[in-house]
């Protein structure tokens, strides 16, 4: 017998929960709040910039491997403008096919088979697959809900205990998908202390850096003392500018780390998104009012959906950042919540009220810890969210 086509490293990643839930939404005509893509495109002038680049023949042929110079300069200017971080556009910046490729290239570049990666779970689904493709071993540290604080938080002792002599790097995500947590300065300082003590690299996924609400603040790990030289920072235009299909991402890191990531990246896509790179270079120069407008608009949407979910009976972890709301379904009772099983709950949700959400358990190794949590996205038009909130009223008659 031939062995199955998919290799053992990837066997557990056959299909994603998003595919199942998207198909369910279409089959049942439900509103899909499972998928995290905006239903309205980003700024018109950025779209026009892409059209201009196409017409002017900028980026229609292979752009330079590290990314077009205008975009690398714009990424450096962005890190300086928002965080006071200085990077050299020629040696410390790499443009990638979205944050996803940046993550994959970083893991493939930095890991030897058997190296351990300490990652905060629940995690974005490409992390586990990326670690597996690189031959690494993932070691989850579970973010725990703190009902009093209304947020998920990091248990620093758990993180410290997860590090072994085989740990190569810590993989972070802040603002955090799916919990909406923005790691605090104290949490980041504790991570930094452990990384320095144990001489670890940190790969930090900051794609939601501009989607932060109220008085919360995104703090890049690289801005903490002693961290710039060991941190690979990843971001992307997809979430910041609402062009998730363009797949323009970037890495900033010190020269030795950046060179390593570039070595892996050049054999993944080599280059991608030529004309869009030029458009995003322009997008990054938008005034502060663009970023404030995006935040304010999303905060209103967050409040609308969070209030609707709370009224329907969910425990809501009101997110400090990202465009996701994680809920605990158990207060809905054993029948509606399927005994607190998020997957069964999500499979039944279209029939109950015409909505689709995503069960967080798929973002955990420790499935049980994630079982009762379900994620809803609020990066949708107001009319869609209003209709969703209306439908939620049918959930608990
Ligand atoms: C959306 C998302 C990504 C992927 O970003 P792309 O630029 O589309 O590849 C990476 N990490 C997290 C946490 C995300 O939510």
PDB file of N, CA, C and O in Angstrom, residues 103 259 275:
ATOM      1  N   UNK A 103       5.725  34.790   8.186  1.00  0.00           N
ATOM      2  CA  UNK A 103       5.759  33.823   9.284  1.00  0.00           C
ATOM      3  C   UNK A 103       6.424  32.525   8.837  1.00  0.00           C
ATOM      4  O   UNK A 103       7.316  31.995   9.522  1.00  0.00           O
ATOM      5  N   UNK A 259      18.570  38.685   7.119  1.00  0.00           N
ATOM      6  CA  UNK A 259      19.234  37.943   6.032  1.00  0.00           C
ATOM      7  C   UNK A 259      18.797  36.479   6.061  1.00  0.00           C
ATOM      8  O   UNK A 259      18.584  35.860   5.012  1.00  0.00           O
ATOM      9  N   UNK A 275       2.755  45.596  -8.295  1.00  0.00           N
ATOM     10  CA  UNK A 275       2.100  46.908  -8.313  1.00  0.00           C
ATOM     11  C   UNK A 275       1.494  47.280  -6.949  1.00  0.00           C
ATOM     12  O   UNK A 275       1.485  48.458  -6.580  1.00  0.00           O
TER      13      UNK A 275
END
